[in-house]
Coordinates of C-alpha atoms in Angstrom, one line a residue:
Chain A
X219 CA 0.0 0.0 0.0
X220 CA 2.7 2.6 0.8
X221 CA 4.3 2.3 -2.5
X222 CA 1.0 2.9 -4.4
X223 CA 0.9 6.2 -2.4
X224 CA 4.2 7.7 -4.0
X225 CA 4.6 9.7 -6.9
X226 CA 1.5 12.3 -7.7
X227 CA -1.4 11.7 -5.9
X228 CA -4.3 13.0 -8.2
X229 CA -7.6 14.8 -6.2
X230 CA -11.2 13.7 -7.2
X231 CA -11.7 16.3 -9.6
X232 CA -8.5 15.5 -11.5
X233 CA -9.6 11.8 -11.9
X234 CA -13.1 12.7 -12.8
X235 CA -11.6 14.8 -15.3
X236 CA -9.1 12.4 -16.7
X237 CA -12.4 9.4 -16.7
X238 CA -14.2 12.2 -18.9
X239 CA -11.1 12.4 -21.1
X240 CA -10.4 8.6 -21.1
X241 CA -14.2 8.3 -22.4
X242 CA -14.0 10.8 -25.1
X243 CA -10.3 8.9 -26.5
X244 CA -12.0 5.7 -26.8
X245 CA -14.9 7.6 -28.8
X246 CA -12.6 9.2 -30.9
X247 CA -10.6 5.3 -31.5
X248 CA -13.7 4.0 -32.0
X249 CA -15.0 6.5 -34.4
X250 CA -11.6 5.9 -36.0
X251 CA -11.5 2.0 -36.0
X252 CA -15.4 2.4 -38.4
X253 CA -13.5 5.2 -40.5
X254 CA -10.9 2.7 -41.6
X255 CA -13.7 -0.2 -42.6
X256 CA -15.6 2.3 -44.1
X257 CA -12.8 3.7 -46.4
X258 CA -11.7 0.4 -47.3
X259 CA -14.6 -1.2 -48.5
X260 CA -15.1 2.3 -50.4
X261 CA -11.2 1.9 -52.1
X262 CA -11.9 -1.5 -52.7
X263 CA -15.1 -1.6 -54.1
X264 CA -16.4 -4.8 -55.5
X265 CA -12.5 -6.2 -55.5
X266 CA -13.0 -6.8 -51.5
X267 CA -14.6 -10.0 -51.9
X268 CA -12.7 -10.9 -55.1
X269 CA -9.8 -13.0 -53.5
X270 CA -8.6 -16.3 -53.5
X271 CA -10.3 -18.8 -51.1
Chain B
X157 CA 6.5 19.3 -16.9
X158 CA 10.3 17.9 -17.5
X159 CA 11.1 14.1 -16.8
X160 CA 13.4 15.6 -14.0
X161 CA 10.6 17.5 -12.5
X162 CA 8.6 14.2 -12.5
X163 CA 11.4 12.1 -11.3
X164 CA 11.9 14.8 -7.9
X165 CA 7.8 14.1 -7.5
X166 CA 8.2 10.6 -7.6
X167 CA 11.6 10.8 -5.1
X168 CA 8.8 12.3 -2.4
X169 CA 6.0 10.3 -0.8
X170 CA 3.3 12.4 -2.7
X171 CA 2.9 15.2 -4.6
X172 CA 0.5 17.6 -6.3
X173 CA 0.3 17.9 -9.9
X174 CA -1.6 20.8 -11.2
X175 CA -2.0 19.7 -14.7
X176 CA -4.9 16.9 -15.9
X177 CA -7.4 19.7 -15.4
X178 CA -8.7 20.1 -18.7
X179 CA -12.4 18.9 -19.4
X180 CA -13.3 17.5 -23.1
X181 CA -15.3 21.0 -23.3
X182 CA -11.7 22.7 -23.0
X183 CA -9.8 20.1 -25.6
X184 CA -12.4 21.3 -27.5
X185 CA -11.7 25.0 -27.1
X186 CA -8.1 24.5 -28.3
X187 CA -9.2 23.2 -31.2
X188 CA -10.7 26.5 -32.1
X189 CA -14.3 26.2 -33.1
X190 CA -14.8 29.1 -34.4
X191 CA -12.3 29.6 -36.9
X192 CA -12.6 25.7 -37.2
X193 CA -15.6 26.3 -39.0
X194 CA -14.9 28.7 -41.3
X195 CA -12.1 26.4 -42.1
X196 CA -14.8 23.9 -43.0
X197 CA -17.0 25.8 -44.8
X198 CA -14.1 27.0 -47.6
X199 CA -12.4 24.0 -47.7
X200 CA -15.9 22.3 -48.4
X201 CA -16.1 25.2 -51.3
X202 CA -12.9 24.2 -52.4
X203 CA -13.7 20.7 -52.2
X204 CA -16.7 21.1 -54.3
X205 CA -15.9 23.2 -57.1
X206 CA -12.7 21.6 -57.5
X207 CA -13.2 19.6 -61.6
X208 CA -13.6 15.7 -61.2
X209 CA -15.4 13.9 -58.4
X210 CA -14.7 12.6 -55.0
X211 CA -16.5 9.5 -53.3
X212 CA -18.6 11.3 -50.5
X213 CA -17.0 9.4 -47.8
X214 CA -13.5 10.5 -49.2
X215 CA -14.9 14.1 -48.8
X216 CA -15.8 13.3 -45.9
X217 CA -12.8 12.4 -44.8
X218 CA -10.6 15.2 -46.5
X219 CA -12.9 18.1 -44.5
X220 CA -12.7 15.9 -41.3
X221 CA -8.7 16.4 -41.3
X222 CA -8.5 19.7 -42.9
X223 CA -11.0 20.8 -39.7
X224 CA -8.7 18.6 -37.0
X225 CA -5.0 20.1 -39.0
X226 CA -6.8 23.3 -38.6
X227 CA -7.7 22.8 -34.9
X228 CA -4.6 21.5 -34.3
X229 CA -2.9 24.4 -35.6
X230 CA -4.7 26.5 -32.6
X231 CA -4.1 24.7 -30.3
X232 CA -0.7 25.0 -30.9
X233 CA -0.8 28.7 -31.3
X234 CA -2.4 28.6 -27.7
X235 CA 0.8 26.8 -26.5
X236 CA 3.1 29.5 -28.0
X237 CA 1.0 32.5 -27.4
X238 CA 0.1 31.6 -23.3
X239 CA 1.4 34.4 -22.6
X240 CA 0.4 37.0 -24.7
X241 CA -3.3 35.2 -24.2
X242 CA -2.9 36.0 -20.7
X243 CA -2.8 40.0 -21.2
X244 CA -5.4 40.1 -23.7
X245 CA -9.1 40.6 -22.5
X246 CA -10.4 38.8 -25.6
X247 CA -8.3 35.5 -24.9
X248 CA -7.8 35.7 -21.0
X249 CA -10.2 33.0 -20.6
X250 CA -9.1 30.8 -23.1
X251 CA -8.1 27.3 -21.2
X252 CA -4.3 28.1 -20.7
X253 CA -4.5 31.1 -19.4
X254 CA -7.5 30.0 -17.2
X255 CA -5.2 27.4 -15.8
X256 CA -7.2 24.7 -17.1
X257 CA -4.8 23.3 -19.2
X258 CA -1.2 23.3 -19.1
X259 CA 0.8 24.5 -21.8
X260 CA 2.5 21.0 -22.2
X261 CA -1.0 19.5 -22.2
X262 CA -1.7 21.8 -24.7
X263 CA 1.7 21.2 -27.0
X264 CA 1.0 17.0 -26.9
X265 CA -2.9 17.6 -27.6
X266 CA -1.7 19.9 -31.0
X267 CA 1.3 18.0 -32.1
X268 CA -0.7 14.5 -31.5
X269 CA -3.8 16.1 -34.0
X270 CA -1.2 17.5 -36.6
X271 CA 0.7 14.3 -37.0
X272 CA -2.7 12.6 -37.3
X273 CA -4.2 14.3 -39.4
X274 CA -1.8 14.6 -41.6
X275 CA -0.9 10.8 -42.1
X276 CA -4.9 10.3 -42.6
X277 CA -5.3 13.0 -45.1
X278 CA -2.6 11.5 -47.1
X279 CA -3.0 7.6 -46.7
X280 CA -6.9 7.7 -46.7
X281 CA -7.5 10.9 -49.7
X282 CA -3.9 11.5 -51.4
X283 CA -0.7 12.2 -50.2
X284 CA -0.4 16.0 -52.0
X285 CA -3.5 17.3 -50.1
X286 CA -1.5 15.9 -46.4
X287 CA 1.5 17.5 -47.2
X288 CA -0.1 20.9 -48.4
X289 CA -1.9 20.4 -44.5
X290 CA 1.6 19.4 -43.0
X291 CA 2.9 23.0 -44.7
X292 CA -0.6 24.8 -43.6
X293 CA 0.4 24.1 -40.0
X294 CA 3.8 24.6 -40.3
X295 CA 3.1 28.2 -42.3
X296 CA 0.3 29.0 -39.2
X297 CA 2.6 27.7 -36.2
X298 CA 6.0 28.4 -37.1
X299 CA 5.9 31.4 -39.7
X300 CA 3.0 33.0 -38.5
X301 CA 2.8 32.7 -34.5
X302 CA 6.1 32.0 -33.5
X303 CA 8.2 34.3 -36.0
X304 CA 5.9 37.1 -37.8
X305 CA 2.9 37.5 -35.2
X306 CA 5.8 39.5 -32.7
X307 CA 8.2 41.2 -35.1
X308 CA 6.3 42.5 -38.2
X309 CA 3.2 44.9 -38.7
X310 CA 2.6 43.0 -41.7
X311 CA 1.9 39.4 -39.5
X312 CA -1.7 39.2 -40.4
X313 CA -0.9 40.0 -44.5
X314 CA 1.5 36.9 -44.8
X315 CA 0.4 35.1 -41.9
X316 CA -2.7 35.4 -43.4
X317 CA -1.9 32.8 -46.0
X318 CA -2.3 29.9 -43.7
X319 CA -6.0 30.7 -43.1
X320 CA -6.4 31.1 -47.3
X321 CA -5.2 27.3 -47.6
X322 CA -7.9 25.8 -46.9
X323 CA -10.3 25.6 -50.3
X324 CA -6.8 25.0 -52.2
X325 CA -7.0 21.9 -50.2
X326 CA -10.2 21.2 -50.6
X327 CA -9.5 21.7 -54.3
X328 CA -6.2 19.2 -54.0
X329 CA -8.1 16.6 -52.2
X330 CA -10.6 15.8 -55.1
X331 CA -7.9 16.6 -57.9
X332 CA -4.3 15.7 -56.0
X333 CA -3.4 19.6 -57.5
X334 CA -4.0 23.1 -57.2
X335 CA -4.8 25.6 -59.9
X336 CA -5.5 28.8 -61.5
X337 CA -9.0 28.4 -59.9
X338 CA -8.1 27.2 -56.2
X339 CA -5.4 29.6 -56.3
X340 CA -8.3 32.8 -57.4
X341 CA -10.2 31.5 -53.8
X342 CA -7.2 31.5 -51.8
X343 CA -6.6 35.0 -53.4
X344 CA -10.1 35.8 -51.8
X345 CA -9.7 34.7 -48.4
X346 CA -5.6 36.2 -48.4
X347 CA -6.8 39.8 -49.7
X348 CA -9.7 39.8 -47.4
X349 CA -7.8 38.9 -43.6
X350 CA -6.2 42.2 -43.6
X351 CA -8.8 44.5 -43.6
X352 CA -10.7 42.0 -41.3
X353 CA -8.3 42.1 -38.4
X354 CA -7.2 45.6 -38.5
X355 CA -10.7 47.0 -38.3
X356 CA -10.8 44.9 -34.8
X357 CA -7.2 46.0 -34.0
X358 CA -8.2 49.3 -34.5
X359 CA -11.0 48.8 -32.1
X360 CA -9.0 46.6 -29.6
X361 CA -5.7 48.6 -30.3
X362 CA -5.2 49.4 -26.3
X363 CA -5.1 45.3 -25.8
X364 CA -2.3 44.7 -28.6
X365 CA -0.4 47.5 -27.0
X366 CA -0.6 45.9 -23.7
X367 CA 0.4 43.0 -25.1
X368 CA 3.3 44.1 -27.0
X369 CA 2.5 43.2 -30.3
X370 CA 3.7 45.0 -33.4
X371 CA 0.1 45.4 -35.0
X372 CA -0.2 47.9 -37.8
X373 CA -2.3 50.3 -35.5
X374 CA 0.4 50.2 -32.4
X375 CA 3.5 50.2 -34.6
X376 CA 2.2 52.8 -37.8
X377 CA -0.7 54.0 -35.9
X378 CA -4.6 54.6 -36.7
X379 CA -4.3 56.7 -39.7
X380 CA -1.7 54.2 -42.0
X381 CA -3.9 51.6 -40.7
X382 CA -6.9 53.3 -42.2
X383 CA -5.3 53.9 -45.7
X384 CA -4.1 50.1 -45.7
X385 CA -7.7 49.2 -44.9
X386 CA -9.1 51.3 -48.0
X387 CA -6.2 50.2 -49.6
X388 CA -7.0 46.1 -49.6
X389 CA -10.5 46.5 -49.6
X390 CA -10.3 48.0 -53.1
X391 CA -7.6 46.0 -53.9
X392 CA -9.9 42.7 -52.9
X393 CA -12.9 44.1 -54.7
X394 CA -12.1 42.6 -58.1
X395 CA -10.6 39.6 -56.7
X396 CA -13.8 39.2 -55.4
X397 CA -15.3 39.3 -59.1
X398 CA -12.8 37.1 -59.9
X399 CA -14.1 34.1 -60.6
X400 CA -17.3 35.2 -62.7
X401 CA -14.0 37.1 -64.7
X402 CA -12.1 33.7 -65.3
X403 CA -15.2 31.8 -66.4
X404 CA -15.7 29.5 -63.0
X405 CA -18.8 31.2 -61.9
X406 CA -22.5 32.7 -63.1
X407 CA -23.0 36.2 -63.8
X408 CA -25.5 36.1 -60.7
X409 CA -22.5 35.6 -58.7
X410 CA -20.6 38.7 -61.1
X411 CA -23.4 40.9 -60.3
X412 CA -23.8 40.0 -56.2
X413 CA -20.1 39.8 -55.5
X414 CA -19.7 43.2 -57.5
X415 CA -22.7 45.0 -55.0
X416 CA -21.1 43.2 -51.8
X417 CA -17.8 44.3 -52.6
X418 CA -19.0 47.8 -53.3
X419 CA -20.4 48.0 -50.0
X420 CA -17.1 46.2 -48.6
X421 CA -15.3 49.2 -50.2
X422 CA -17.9 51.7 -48.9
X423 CA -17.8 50.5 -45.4
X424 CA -13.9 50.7 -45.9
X425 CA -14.1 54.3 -46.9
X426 CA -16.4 54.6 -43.9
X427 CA -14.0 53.7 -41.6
X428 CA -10.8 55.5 -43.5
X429 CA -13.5 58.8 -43.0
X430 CA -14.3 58.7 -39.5
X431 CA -11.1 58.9 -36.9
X432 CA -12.6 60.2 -34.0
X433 CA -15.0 58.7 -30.9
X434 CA -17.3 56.5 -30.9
X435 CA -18.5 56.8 -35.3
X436 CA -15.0 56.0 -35.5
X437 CA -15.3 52.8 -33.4
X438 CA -18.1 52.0 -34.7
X439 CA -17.5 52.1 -37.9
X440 CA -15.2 49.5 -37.3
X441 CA -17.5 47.4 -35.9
X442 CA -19.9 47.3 -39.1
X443 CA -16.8 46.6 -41.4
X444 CA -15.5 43.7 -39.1
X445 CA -18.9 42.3 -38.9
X446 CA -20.1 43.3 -42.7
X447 CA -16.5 41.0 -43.9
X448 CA -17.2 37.9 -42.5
X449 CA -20.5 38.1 -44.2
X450 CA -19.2 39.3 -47.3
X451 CA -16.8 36.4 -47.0
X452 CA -19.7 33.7 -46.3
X453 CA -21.6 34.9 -49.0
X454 CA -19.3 35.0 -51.6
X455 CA -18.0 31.4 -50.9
X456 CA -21.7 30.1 -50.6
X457 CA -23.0 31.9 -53.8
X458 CA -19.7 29.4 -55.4
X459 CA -20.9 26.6 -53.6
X460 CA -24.8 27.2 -54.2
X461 CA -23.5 27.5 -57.8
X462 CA -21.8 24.3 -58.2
X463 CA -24.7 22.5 -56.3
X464 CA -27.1 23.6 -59.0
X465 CA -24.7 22.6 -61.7
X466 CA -24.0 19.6 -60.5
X467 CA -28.2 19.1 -60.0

């Protein structure tokens, strides 16, 4: 327990803060990760399902 | 805050940080909204008058990082210009000088956006439009706020430049080139900043002396500034007309973008007549105000026409 309580010791509103940031980053990956499918099955077009099986 | 800072907070038992304060709603600020949006809007002009099409989720996609390089590029200028920020009534409560982000927060938050939306502009749309973004942010960060913005009256004529990107990259995003065209809307936008933010200096000239920076009113004072104002304005009135002159827009857009910039040049030779009190101050007022409209209107007569054409 005493070695968790070195280093900076954040106050409520800082980690309430940070959870509200944390939040908006996954969002943002999120929205990020469907971007990227999205744009590939536009550049590929039709060609995404022609491949070798 | 420096790794050797951090490693004397981790030698004691605890310690306070003040940073982490920020709230999304102040990321958000940095970004700029504002001037985010006009971003938008032109590069969406550019975008769509630009020869060629684009597949709407590429367009999409191009605006998206034109709007987060842009934002990006403030939030940045926010890092550099804490201080100044800190002086000025108009950005004292902007989040750094609030003390509700740090200016390290700040720095990480606009490099992090640059670099990404950069490398998504260019892998996703092409690689010309991200690097004409890369040199948009380099031109607004480094040329404008960290070298001209302190040491020149004329900061806001070249500086200026970096705001005029955007349709050109709205315009290289669908074509992967600029041209004759793009380059007659950036003209618009480049001719049109000075006399935009000089009619506010002039009005918040007691705030850019206090903060030391060499704006045409502190450095040449009212009068020159006046002149330059009449000056550009007529000099931006057949730029204006400019693109119903090369063949890229209607005569309805020759004959309304002729009367606005009349009245652009009138309200100009308003404020170049009155110099005294509060006409003169308010003069200033209608001109700032009457050139963002004159701005919006002009760019969504070219994008009103393009819609119909393409109808």
């Amino acid at each position: 327990m005493a070695e968790q309580e070195k280093g900076i010791a954040l106050t409520e509103e800082q980690k309430k803060k940070r959870r509200s940031r944390s939040i908006a980053i996954a969002c943002v990956l999120g929205g990020l990760v469907v971007l990227f499918y999205v744009v590939t099955i536009v550049k590929m077009g039709p060609d995404i399902l022609n491949r070798a099986l | 805050m420096s790794l050797v800072e951090r490693q004397d907070m981790m030698n004691q038992e605890t310690a306070v940080w003040n940073g982490g304060m920020g709230s999304v709603s102040d990321y958000v600020a940095l970004l700029k909204p504002r001037v985010m949006s006009l971003v938008i809007f032109t590069a969406f002009v550019g975008l769509m008058l630009a020869p060629g099409t684009v597949h709407p989720v590429l367009g999409v996609v191009a605006i998206l990082c034109i709007a987060i390089g842009a934002g990006a590029s403030g939030a940045l200028n926010m890092w550099y210009d804490a201080d100044i920020d800190e002086v000025m009534t108009r950005t004292r409560k902007r989040p750094i000088p609030a003390g509700k982000v740090t200016r390290d927060e700040a720095l990480a938050f606009g490099v992090t956006l640059s670099i990404g939306s950069v490398v998504l502009l260019g892998l996703l749309v092409n690689w010309f439009a991200g690097a004409f973004l890369a040199f948009t942010i380099f031109f607004y960060v480094v040329v404008y706020s960290m070298w001209l913005k302190r040491s020149t009256p004329q900061n806001i004529v070249i500086g200026g430049a970096a705001g005029a990107f955007p349709p050109m990259i709205g315009w290289a995003s669908v074509t992967g080139s600029v041209s004759l065209e793009s380059f007659v809307l950036f003209l618009i936008i480049f001719m049109w900043t000075p006399p935009h933010f000089w009619a506010l200096a002039l009005v918040k000239n007691g705030d850019y002396q206090a903060a030391k920076i060499p704006m045409l009113p502190v450095v040449a004072g009212e009068t020159v500034t006046r002149h330059h104002i009449l000056a550009y304005a007529v000099l931006l009135a057949p730029i204006g007309v400019a693109p119903y002159l090369l063949g890229f827009a209607s005569p309805v857009y020759g004959v309304a973008s002729a009367v606005l910039s009349a009245i652009f040049v009138g309200l100009s030779f308003d404020v170049w007549r009155k110099r005294e009190g509060d006409p003169a101050k308010a003069a200033c007022w209608r001109l700032f105000k009457f050139s963002i409209f004159y701005l919006f209107m002009l760019f969504a007569l070219l994008l009103g026409e393009s819609l119909i054409a393409g109808a």
